[in-house]
Coordinates of C-alpha atoms in Angstrom, one line a residue:
Chain U
M1 CA 0.1 0.0 0.0
E2 CA 1.5 3.4 -1.1
T3 CA 0.2 6.8 0.0
I4 CA 0.3 8.9 -3.2
K5 CA -0.6 12.4 -1.6
T6 CA -2.2 13.8 1.5
H7 CA -4.2 16.9 2.3
R8 CA -5.1 18.2 5.6
T9 CA -8.9 19.1 5.6
F10 CA -11.6 19.9 8.0
G11 CA -9.2 19.1 10.9
G12 CA -8.3 15.6 9.5
E13 CA -6.5 14.1 6.8
L14 CA -7.4 13.0 3.1
R15 CA -5.0 10.5 1.6
Y16 CA -4.9 9.2 -1.9
V17 CA -3.8 5.5 -1.7
R18 CA -2.6 3.0 -4.3
H19 CA -2.4 -0.8 -3.7
D20 CA -2.1 -4.1 -5.6
S21 CA -5.5 -5.6 -5.7
S22 CA -5.7 -9.3 -5.5
A23 CA -9.3 -9.3 -6.4
C24 CA -9.0 -7.1 -9.5
R25 CA -5.4 -8.2 -10.3
V26 CA -4.3 -4.7 -11.0
P27 CA -3.2 -1.8 -8.8
M28 CA -6.3 0.1 -7.5
E29 CA -6.6 3.5 -6.0
F30 CA -8.9 4.9 -3.4
T31 CA -9.2 8.0 -1.2
I32 CA -9.6 7.9 2.6
F33 CA -10.6 10.7 4.9
L34 CA -9.5 10.3 8.5
P35 CA -11.2 12.6 11.1
E36 CA -9.2 14.2 13.8
A37 CA -10.1 11.5 16.3
A38 CA -8.7 8.8 14.0
L39 CA -5.5 10.7 13.4
R40 CA -5.0 10.6 17.2
G41 CA -5.4 6.7 17.0
E42 CA -9.1 6.4 18.0
K43 CA -10.8 3.7 16.0
R44 CA -13.7 5.2 14.1
P45 CA -16.4 3.5 11.8
V46 CA -16.2 3.7 8.1
L47 CA -18.5 5.0 5.4
Y48 CA -17.9 3.6 1.9
F49 CA -19.0 5.8 -1.0
L50 CA -19.3 4.1 -4.5
S51 CA -19.1 6.4 -7.5
G52 CA -21.0 6.5 -10.7
L53 CA -20.3 5.9 -14.4
T54 CA -17.2 7.6 -15.9
C55 CA -16.0 8.6 -12.4
T56 CA -13.0 7.8 -10.3
A57 CA -12.7 8.5 -6.5
E58 CA -11.8 12.1 -7.5
N59 CA -15.2 13.4 -8.5
F60 CA -16.7 12.5 -5.0
T61 CA -13.4 13.5 -3.2
V62 CA -13.2 17.0 -4.5
K63 CA -17.0 17.7 -5.5
A64 CA -19.3 16.2 -2.7
G65 CA -18.3 18.3 0.2
A66 CA -18.7 15.3 2.5
Y67 CA -15.7 15.6 4.8
R68 CA -17.1 18.6 6.8
Y69 CA -19.9 16.2 7.9
A70 CA -17.5 13.3 8.4
A71 CA -15.3 15.5 10.6
E72 CA -18.4 16.5 12.7
H73 CA -19.5 12.9 13.3
G74 CA -16.0 11.4 13.4
L75 CA -16.5 9.1 10.4
V76 CA -13.8 7.8 8.1
I77 CA -15.0 8.0 4.5
V78 CA -13.4 5.5 1.9
A79 CA -14.1 6.1 -1.8
P80 CA -12.8 3.4 -4.2
D81 CA -12.5 3.6 -8.1
T82 CA -15.4 2.4 -10.2
S83 CA -13.4 -0.3 -12.0
P84 CA -10.0 -1.9 -12.7
R85 CA -8.1 0.2 -15.1
G86 CA -4.9 0.1 -17.3
D87 CA -3.7 -1.1 -20.7
G88 CA -4.1 -4.8 -19.8
V89 CA -7.7 -4.4 -18.7
A90 CA -10.5 -5.0 -20.9
N91 CA -12.6 -1.9 -22.1
D92 CA -15.5 -0.8 -24.3
E93 CA -16.0 2.2 -26.2
R94 CA -19.4 2.7 -24.6
Y95 CA -19.2 4.8 -21.3
F96 CA -21.4 2.4 -19.4
V97 CA -19.4 -0.8 -20.2
G98 CA -15.9 -1.5 -19.2
Q99 CA -13.3 0.9 -17.5
G100 CA -15.3 3.4 -15.2
A101 CA -18.2 1.2 -15.4
G102 CA -17.7 -1.9 -13.2
F103 CA -21.2 -2.0 -11.9
Y104 CA -20.0 -3.7 -8.6
V105 CA -20.5 -7.2 -9.8
N106 CA -18.0 -10.1 -10.1
A107 CA -17.9 -10.6 -14.0
T108 CA -18.3 -14.3 -15.2
E109 CA -17.6 -13.7 -18.9
A110 CA -14.7 -13.3 -20.9
P111 CA -12.7 -10.9 -21.3
W112 CA -14.2 -9.1 -18.2
S113 CA -13.8 -12.0 -15.5
A114 CA -10.0 -11.5 -15.6
H115 CA -10.2 -8.1 -13.7
F116 CA -13.8 -7.0 -13.2
R117 CA -14.4 -8.3 -9.7
M118 CA -15.6 -5.1 -8.0
E119 CA -18.1 -7.0 -5.7
D120 CA -15.2 -9.0 -4.2
Y121 CA -13.0 -5.9 -4.1
V122 CA -15.6 -3.7 -2.3
V123 CA -17.1 -6.2 0.0
R124 CA -14.0 -8.1 1.0
E125 CA -10.7 -6.9 -0.1
L126 CA -11.0 -3.1 0.7
P127 CA -12.6 -3.4 4.1
S128 CA -9.9 -6.0 5.0
L129 CA -7.2 -3.5 3.9
V130 CA -8.7 -0.6 5.6
E131 CA -9.3 -2.3 8.8
A132 CA -5.8 -3.8 8.9
E133 CA -4.0 -0.5 7.8
F134 CA -6.0 2.4 9.5
P135 CA -7.5 3.2 12.9
V136 CA -11.2 2.0 12.2
T137 CA -13.5 -0.2 13.7
S138 CA -15.5 -3.0 11.7
A139 CA -18.8 -0.8 11.7
R140 CA -19.4 -0.2 8.0
G141 CA -21.9 1.9 6.1
I142 CA -22.2 2.2 2.4
T143 CA -23.6 4.7 0.1
G144 CA -23.1 5.8 -3.5
H145 CA -24.2 7.8 -6.6
S146 CA -26.0 6.6 -9.7
M147 CA -24.2 3.4 -10.6
G148 CA -22.7 3.6 -7.2
G149 CA -26.1 4.1 -5.6
H150 CA -27.0 0.8 -7.3
G151 CA -23.7 -0.7 -5.9
A152 CA -24.3 0.4 -2.3
L153 CA -28.0 -1.3 -2.4
V154 CA -27.0 -4.3 -4.3
L155 CA -23.8 -5.0 -2.1
A156 CA -25.7 -4.4 1.2
L157 CA -28.6 -6.6 0.1
R158 CA -26.5 -9.4 -1.1
H159 CA -24.3 -9.3 2.1
P160 CA -26.4 -9.2 5.1
G161 CA -24.3 -8.5 8.2
T162 CA -21.6 -6.6 6.4
Y163 CA -23.1 -3.2 6.6
R164 CA -25.0 -1.5 9.4
S165 CA -26.4 1.3 7.3
V166 CA -27.1 1.9 3.5
S167 CA -28.2 4.9 1.4
A168 CA -28.1 6.1 -2.1
F169 CA -28.2 9.1 -4.3
S170 CA -29.9 8.7 -7.5
P171 CA -29.4 5.0 -7.8
I172 CA -29.9 2.7 -10.7
A173 CA -32.7 1.2 -8.9
S174 CA -33.4 -1.7 -11.1
A175 CA -30.2 -2.6 -13.0
S176 CA -31.9 -5.5 -15.0
N177 CA -34.6 -3.1 -16.2
C178 CA -32.7 -0.2 -17.8
P179 CA -30.5 0.2 -20.9
W180 CA -27.2 1.0 -18.9
G181 CA -27.7 -2.0 -16.7
R182 CA -28.7 -4.4 -19.3
A183 CA -25.7 -3.6 -21.4
A184 CA -23.2 -3.9 -18.6
L185 CA -24.7 -6.8 -16.8
G186 CA -25.1 -8.5 -20.2
A187 CA -21.4 -8.0 -20.9
Y188 CA -20.2 -9.0 -17.5
L189 CA -22.7 -11.9 -16.7
G190 CA -23.9 -13.2 -20.0
D191 CA -27.4 -13.5 -21.3
D192 CA -29.1 -15.3 -18.4
V193 CA -31.7 -12.9 -17.0
E194 CA -31.4 -14.5 -13.6
A195 CA -27.9 -13.5 -13.3
H196 CA -28.8 -10.0 -14.0
R197 CA -31.5 -10.0 -11.5
A198 CA -29.1 -11.1 -8.7
Y199 CA -27.5 -7.7 -9.1
D200 CA -31.0 -5.7 -9.2
A201 CA -31.7 -3.8 -6.1
A202 CA -35.5 -4.0 -6.7
V203 CA -35.5 -7.6 -7.1
L204 CA -33.0 -8.3 -4.1
V205 CA -35.1 -6.2 -1.7
E206 CA -38.0 -8.5 -2.0
K207 CA -36.1 -11.5 -0.8
A208 CA -33.7 -9.6 1.7
E209 CA -32.7 -11.7 4.8
E210 CA -32.3 -8.4 6.8
R211 CA -34.5 -5.2 6.7
L212 CA -31.9 -2.7 6.7
P213 CA -33.6 0.6 6.3
I214 CA -32.8 2.4 2.9
L215 CA -32.5 6.1 2.5
V216 CA -32.5 7.3 -1.1
D217 CA -32.5 10.9 -2.3
Q218 CA -33.5 11.5 -6.0
G219 CA -33.7 14.7 -8.0
T220 CA -37.0 15.3 -9.9
A221 CA -34.9 17.1 -12.7
D222 CA -32.5 14.3 -13.1
E223 CA -32.0 13.7 -16.8
F224 CA -31.6 10.0 -16.4
L225 CA -34.6 9.6 -14.0
A226 CA -37.1 8.0 -16.3
D227 CA -35.0 6.0 -18.6
Q228 CA -32.3 4.6 -16.3
L229 CA -32.9 5.2 -12.7
K230 CA -36.5 4.2 -12.1
P231 CA -36.7 4.7 -8.2
E232 CA -40.5 3.8 -8.6
L233 CA -39.4 0.2 -9.2
L234 CA -37.6 0.2 -5.8
R235 CA -40.5 1.9 -4.1
E236 CA -42.8 -0.6 -5.4
A237 CA -40.7 -3.6 -4.4
C238 CA -40.0 -2.2 -0.9
A239 CA -43.9 -1.7 -0.4
R240 CA -44.6 -5.3 -1.6
A241 CA -41.8 -6.7 0.6
G242 CA -42.3 -4.5 3.7
H243 CA -38.7 -3.2 3.4
P244 CA -38.2 0.1 5.1
L245 CA -37.3 2.8 2.6
E246 CA -37.3 6.5 2.6
L247 CA -37.3 7.7 -0.9
R248 CA -37.1 11.6 -1.0
M249 CA -37.9 13.2 -4.3
R250 CA -36.1 16.4 -4.4
E251 CA -37.8 19.1 -6.5
G252 CA -35.6 20.7 -9.4
Y253 CA -32.4 18.8 -8.6
D254 CA -30.5 17.2 -11.3
H255 CA -28.0 14.3 -11.4
S256 CA -24.9 16.3 -10.7
Y257 CA -22.6 16.7 -7.6
F258 CA -24.5 20.1 -6.9
F259 CA -27.3 17.7 -6.0
V260 CA -25.2 15.2 -4.1
S261 CA -23.5 18.0 -2.2
T262 CA -26.8 19.5 -1.1
F263 CA -27.9 16.3 0.7
I264 CA -24.6 14.6 1.7
G265 CA -24.8 15.9 5.1
E266 CA -28.1 14.2 5.8
H267 CA -26.6 11.0 4.6
V268 CA -23.6 11.2 6.6
A269 CA -25.9 11.9 9.6
H270 CA -28.0 8.9 8.7
H271 CA -24.9 6.6 8.7
A272 CA -23.4 8.2 11.7
Q273 CA -26.6 7.4 13.6
A274 CA -26.1 3.7 12.9
L275 CA -22.4 3.5 13.0
V276 CA -21.3 5.8 15.9
S277 CA -22.3 4.2 19.2
Chain M
M1 CA -26.0 37.7 -21.5
E2 CA -26.6 34.0 -22.1
T3 CA -27.2 31.4 -19.4
I4 CA -25.2 28.4 -20.4
K5 CA -26.5 26.0 -17.8
T6 CA -28.3 25.9 -14.4
H7 CA -28.0 23.6 -11.4
R8 CA -30.4 23.6 -8.3
T9 CA -28.2 23.4 -5.2
F10 CA -28.7 24.0 -1.3
G11 CA -32.1 25.4 -2.2
G12 CA -30.9 28.0 -4.6
E13 CA -29.6 28.0 -8.1
L14 CA -26.2 28.1 -9.6
R15 CA -26.0 29.5 -13.1
Y16 CA -23.2 29.5 -15.7
V17 CA -23.3 32.7 -17.6
R18 CA -21.6 34.0 -20.7
H19 CA -21.6 37.5 -22.1
D20 CA -19.7 39.9 -24.4
S21 CA -17.1 41.9 -22.1
S22 CA -16.6 45.6 -23.2
A23 CA -13.5 45.7 -20.6
C24 CA -11.8 42.7 -22.0
R25 CA -13.3 42.6 -25.5
V26 CA -14.0 39.1 -25.7
P27 CA -16.9 36.9 -24.3
M28 CA -16.3 36.3 -20.6
E29 CA -17.8 33.5 -18.3
F30 CA -18.7 33.6 -14.7
T31 CA -20.8 31.5 -12.2
I32 CA -23.6 33.0 -10.0
F33 CA -25.1 31.3 -7.1
L34 CA -28.6 32.8 -6.2
P35 CA -29.9 31.6 -2.7
E36 CA -33.6 30.7 -2.3
A37 CA -34.5 34.4 -1.2
A38 CA -33.1 35.9 -4.4
L39 CA -34.8 33.3 -6.5
R40 CA -38.0 34.7 -4.8
G41 CA -36.9 38.2 -6.0
E42 CA -35.6 39.5 -2.8
K43 CA -32.4 41.6 -3.5
R44 CA -29.4 40.1 -1.7
P45 CA -25.9 41.2 -1.1
V46 CA -23.0 39.7 -3.5
L47 CA -19.7 38.1 -2.5
Y48 CA -17.2 38.0 -5.5
F49 CA -14.6 35.2 -5.4
L50 CA -11.4 35.7 -7.5
S51 CA -9.6 32.5 -8.6
G52 CA -6.0 31.6 -8.7
L53 CA -3.4 30.8 -11.4
T54 CA -4.6 28.4 -14.1
C55 CA -8.1 28.3 -12.7
T56 CA -11.4 29.3 -14.3
A57 CA -14.5 29.8 -12.0
E58 CA -15.0 26.0 -12.3
N59 CA -12.5 25.2 -9.7
F60 CA -14.1 27.3 -7.0
T61 CA -17.5 26.5 -8.1
V62 CA -17.2 22.7 -7.8
K63 CA -14.5 22.4 -5.1
A64 CA -15.0 25.2 -2.5
G65 CA -18.2 23.9 -0.9
A66 CA -19.3 27.7 -0.4
Y67 CA -22.8 27.5 -1.6
R68 CA -24.0 25.7 1.7
Y69 CA -22.8 28.9 3.7
A70 CA -24.1 31.2 1.1
A71 CA -27.6 29.6 1.3
E72 CA -27.5 29.9 5.2
H73 CA -26.6 33.6 5.0
G74 CA -28.8 34.6 1.9
L75 CA -25.6 35.6 0.0
V76 CA -25.3 35.6 -3.7
I77 CA -21.7 34.5 -4.8
V78 CA -20.2 35.4 -8.2
A79 CA -17.0 33.8 -9.4
P80 CA -15.4 35.2 -12.6
D81 CA -12.7 33.7 -14.8
T82 CA -9.0 34.6 -14.1
S83 CA -8.4 36.3 -17.4
P84 CA -9.7 36.9 -21.0
R85 CA -9.3 33.8 -23.2
G86 CA -9.5 32.6 -26.8
D87 CA -7.4 32.4 -29.9
G88 CA -7.3 36.2 -30.5
V89 CA -6.0 36.8 -27.0
A90 CA -2.2 37.0 -26.2
N91 CA -0.8 34.1 -24.2
D92 CA 2.6 32.8 -22.6
E93 CA 3.9 29.6 -22.2
R94 CA 4.6 30.2 -18.4
Y95 CA 1.4 29.3 -16.3
F96 CA 1.9 32.5 -14.4
V97 CA 1.6 34.9 -17.4
G98 CA -1.3 35.2 -19.8
Q99 CA -4.4 33.3 -20.1
G100 CA -5.5 32.2 -16.7
A101 CA -3.1 34.5 -15.1
G102 CA -4.7 38.1 -15.5
F103 CA -3.4 39.3 -12.0
Y104 CA -6.6 41.6 -11.8
V105 CA -4.7 44.5 -13.4
N106 CA -5.4 46.8 -16.4
A107 CA -2.4 45.9 -18.6
T108 CA -0.7 49.0 -20.3
E109 CA 1.9 47.0 -22.4
A110 CA 1.4 45.3 -25.8
P111 CA 0.2 42.8 -26.6
W112 CA -1.6 42.4 -23.2
S113 CA -3.2 45.8 -23.2
A114 CA -5.7 44.8 -25.9
H115 CA -7.6 42.4 -23.5
F116 CA -6.0 42.1 -20.3
R117 CA -8.3 44.6 -18.4
M118 CA -9.3 42.5 -15.5
E119 CA -9.3 45.3 -12.9
D120 CA -12.1 47.2 -15.0
Y121 CA -13.8 44.0 -15.5
V122 CA -14.1 42.9 -12.0
V123 CA -14.5 46.4 -10.3
R124 CA -16.9 48.1 -12.8
E125 CA -18.2 45.8 -15.8
L126 CA -19.0 42.6 -13.7
P127 CA -20.9 44.3 -10.8
S128 CA -22.8 46.6 -13.2
L129 CA -24.0 43.6 -15.0
V130 CA -24.8 41.6 -12.0
E131 CA -26.7 44.5 -10.4
A132 CA -28.6 45.1 -13.5
E133 CA -29.6 41.5 -14.5
F134 CA -30.1 39.7 -10.9
P135 CA -32.0 40.4 -7.7
V136 CA -28.9 41.7 -5.8
T137 CA -28.2 44.8 -3.8
S138 CA -25.1 47.0 -4.4
A139 CA -23.6 45.6 -1.0
R140 CA -20.4 43.9 -2.2
G141 CA -17.8 41.8 -0.6
I142 CA -14.7 40.4 -2.2
T143 CA -12.5 37.3 -1.5
G144 CA -10.1 35.0 -3.5
H145 CA -7.6 32.4 -3.4
S146 CA -3.8 32.8 -4.2
M147 CA -3.5 35.0 -7.2
G148 CA -7.2 35.8 -6.6
G149 CA -6.4 36.5 -2.9
H150 CA -4.0 39.2 -4.3
G151 CA -6.8 40.5 -6.4
A152 CA -9.4 40.7 -3.6
L153 CA -6.8 42.6 -1.5
V154 CA -5.7 44.9 -4.3
L155 CA -9.0 45.7 -5.8
A156 CA -10.6 46.6 -2.3
L157 CA -7.5 48.8 -1.4
R158 CA -7.5 50.5 -4.8
H159 CA -11.2 51.2 -4.9
P160 CA -12.2 52.3 -1.4
G161 CA -16.1 52.4 -1.1
T162 CA -16.6 49.7 -3.6
Y163 CA -16.5 46.8 -1.3
R164 CA -17.9 46.7 2.4
S165 CA -15.7 43.5 3.3
V166 CA -12.6 41.8 2.1
S167 CA -10.8 38.5 2.8
A168 CA -8.3 36.3 1.1
F169 CA -7.1 32.7 1.2
S170 CA -3.3 32.3 0.7
P171 CA -3.0 35.5 -1.2
I172 CA 0.1 36.6 -3.0
A173 CA 0.6 39.3 -0.3
S174 CA 3.2 41.3 -2.1
A175 CA 3.0 40.9 -5.8
S176 CA 6.0 43.2 -6.4
N177 CA 8.3 41.1 -4.2
C178 CA 7.7 37.5 -5.6
P179 CA 8.7 35.7 -8.9
W180 CA 5.2 35.1 -10.1
G181 CA 4.2 38.6 -9.5
R182 CA 7.3 40.2 -10.8
A183 CA 7.0 38.2 -14.1
A184 CA 3.2 38.9 -14.6
L185 CA 3.3 42.6 -13.6
G186 CA 6.4 43.1 -15.6
A187 CA 4.6 41.6 -18.8
Y188 CA 1.4 43.6 -18.2
L189 CA 2.7 46.9 -16.9
G190 CA 6.4 47.1 -18.1
D191 CA 9.4 47.6 -15.9
D192 CA 8.6 50.5 -13.8
V193 CA 8.6 49.2 -10.2
E194 CA 6.1 52.0 -9.2
A195 CA 3.6 50.6 -11.5
H196 CA 4.2 47.2 -9.8
R197 CA 3.8 48.6 -6.5
A198 CA 0.5 50.0 -7.4
Y199 CA -0.9 46.5 -7.4
D200 CA 0.9 45.2 -4.3
A201 CA -1.4 44.6 -1.5
A202 CA 1.4 45.1 1.1
V203 CA 2.3 48.4 -0.5
L204 CA -1.3 49.6 -0.9
V205 CA -2.3 48.9 2.8
E206 CA 0.2 51.5 4.0
K207 CA -1.5 54.3 2.1
A208 CA -5.2 53.1 2.2
E209 CA -7.9 55.7 2.5
E210 CA -10.2 53.5 4.4
R211 CA -9.4 50.8 7.1
L212 CA -11.4 48.0 5.8
P213 CA -10.6 45.0 8.1
I214 CA -8.8 42.3 6.2
L215 CA -9.2 38.5 7.1
V216 CA -6.7 36.1 5.7
D217 CA -6.3 32.3 6.1
Q218 CA -3.1 30.7 5.1
G219 CA -1.8 27.1 5.4
T220 CA 1.5 26.6 7.0
A221 CA 2.3 23.6 4.7
D222 CA 1.4 25.7 1.5
E223 CA 4.2 24.7 -0.9
F224 CA 4.2 28.5 -2.3
L225 CA 4.3 30.2 1.2
A226 CA 8.0 31.2 1.4
D227 CA 8.7 32.0 -2.2
Q228 CA 5.5 33.5 -3.6
L229 CA 2.9 34.3 -1.0
K230 CA 4.9 36.1 1.9
P231 CA 2.0 36.9 4.2
E232 CA 4.6 38.2 6.7
L233 CA 5.0 41.3 4.3
L234 CA 1.4 42.2 4.6
R235 CA 1.4 41.6 8.4
E236 CA 4.4 43.8 8.9
A237 CA 2.8 46.7 6.6
C238 CA -0.5 46.3 8.3
A239 CA 1.4 46.6 11.8
R240 CA 3.1 49.9 10.5
A241 CA -0.1 51.4 9.1
G242 CA -2.4 50.4 11.9
H243 CA -4.6 48.5 9.3
P244 CA -6.7 45.8 10.9
L245 CA -5.6 42.4 9.9
E246 CA -6.7 39.0 11.1
L247 CA -4.0 36.7 9.7
R248 CA -4.7 33.0 10.6
M249 CA -1.8 30.5 10.1
R250 CA -3.6 27.1 9.7
E251 CA -1.2 24.3 11.0
G252 CA -0.5 21.6 8.3
Y253 CA -2.8 22.9 5.7
D254 CA -1.5 23.3 1.9
H255 CA -2.5 25.5 -1.1
S256 CA -5.4 23.3 -2.4
Y257 CA -9.0 23.7 -2.2
F258 CA -9.1 21.0 0.6
F259 CA -7.7 23.9 2.7
V260 CA -10.1 26.6 1.2
S261 CA -13.2 24.4 1.6
T262 CA -12.2 23.8 5.3
F263 CA -12.4 27.8 6.0
I264 CA -14.8 29.0 3.5
G265 CA -17.6 28.9 5.9
E266 CA -15.7 31.3 8.2
H267 CA -14.9 33.7 5.2
V268 CA -18.7 33.6 4.1
A269 CA -19.6 34.4 7.7
H270 CA -17.3 37.3 7.9
H271 CA -18.7 38.7 4.8
A272 CA -22.2 38.0 5.6
Q273 CA -21.7 40.1 8.8
A274 CA -20.7 43.0 7.0
L275 CA -23.0 42.7 4.1
V276 CA -26.4 41.5 5.5
S277 CA -28.0 44.2 7.4

C-alpha cells in the first residue's frame, strides 16, 4: 500500500492510496478521509462511497463536500474507483461498459472476468485492507451515486451483516430493467436474466434476509430519471416486501454533484446514527 | 448575456453565464449562485470570489463547498474567470503569465493591453452587469484564493467604497516582491517598479484611504508560502499602518481547495456580517 498524496482538511487528513488488488489483479486507487480522532489513533467507523459511471474517486473527493460532515461525526470515508483500469484491462467504447463502469459485480464472462471483480473488491478486499492499515472499527456503512447507488444497495442486500447502514443518491434502482444495466450486466454476466436479477436492487429487496432501512435521495429534474434510474421500481418492491425505504424526491435537482453535495450531510448523519455508538 | 447551464443546489440555483465583455473585448464566463431568497425576487448582497493561477470559475464552483454557507446567510456568490481567453488573446507558455493569469490589473503593455483589463472587468463591468440582471443589492464583498487573494486585497484597497468587506485565502501578499508577480506585472505593466507597487497589497495597505478589516487564512504547509505568498510582508505593513488584519496561520494545511473548503464557511460568515443588514 502506497500513499500517493495527503491533504489536511476539516481538521483531519485526506489520503490518496494505491495498492495491488488481489481481487482485480491490477493496482487500484482509493481515497480515505481520517477525522481528527482517527489521526489521534481512536478507531472510528467507516462509510464507503461508491461512485457512478465515468468517475474515479476524485469526483466524490473534490465535489461532494462530505468531509465537513465526516469531521463533525467522526466518520472515516473511503471512496474506491469504479473499476479496474489500465492497458491490460478490457474496455469498451461505450461509457457504461468497461473501465469506469464496473457496476460492482464479479464478472463471469470473458474478457471481463479476468479483472472486473468489483464486488469482491468492495465487500471483502478493501474493508480488510482498510481495517488492517487504518484506525477504524469494523462498523461499516455504504452509500453511492448513480451506478454507485446501485452498488451500495445491491452489495448491502447481497451481503447481510456486512453493513450497518445503507443509502443512495439517484441510484440505478433496477439494473436489469434499464439500458445501462442491461448492457453492462449482459457483458459481465452473459445473457441469463436470472444472473442480472441477482444484481438488481429492486429484485433483491423482495427477498432480503435483513431489513436494513434504505435512504434514497433523487432529484426530480434528473436527466436519467425515467429511462435509467426508475426509483418507482424500488419503491414498489419495498412496499410489496415491507422493506423500510425513505425515498425523497427533491424538486428541481439534477444528477450532478451539486445535488449530491446538497444532501450529503443528511446521508452522513444517517450513517453516523447507525455507526457511531 | 446568456445562461449556459443551471443547477439547483442548497435550495438555490447556480448559473453558468457568458456575456460579451466591453472591458476585455472578448466573451467572458462567470458563475453565480442565487440563494432561495433571491430566486423569490428578494435583493441580496453579493460576494465576489477571485480565483488563482490556471483556474477558471469552475475550480471554486465545484470544489470550494461555499454554497451551503451562502444559502445559510442568503448571499449571492459571483465567481469570474481569471483572464480573457481565446485564440485572439495574447498568451505565454508560463502558467503565471497570460491566459489564466490576469492578476486583476489593467495591462498597459502590448500585446496584453488589448484584452487584459481584469481590474476594470471585476470592479466595474461585472458588478454593473450583475446588479442590472439579478436580484442583488449594491452591497459587495470580495475574496479570493492565491492570485485571486491578491486580486481581492488589491482591488478593495485601490477602490475604497466599492466593497464593504474583504478577505483572502493564501494570497500573493506582495506581488511586486515574488517571482510570479514580478513576471506577470512586468509583462502587463512594463519595467517601472512603481507601476508594480500600485498592485501590491502590502504596499497599498500602507496608504489606504479606508481601514477595511482584512481577514486572511494561510496554510503553514503551503508549498508556495515562502517564495511566492509571503504573508509576513502584509502583516508587517498592516502593523506599520495600523490597518486591521486578522492573519490566521493554519497548521498543516496546503494550497489546495481542501484548505479553502475547510475555512470558506468562516469567510462567508465574515462577509455576511458586513453585508447582510
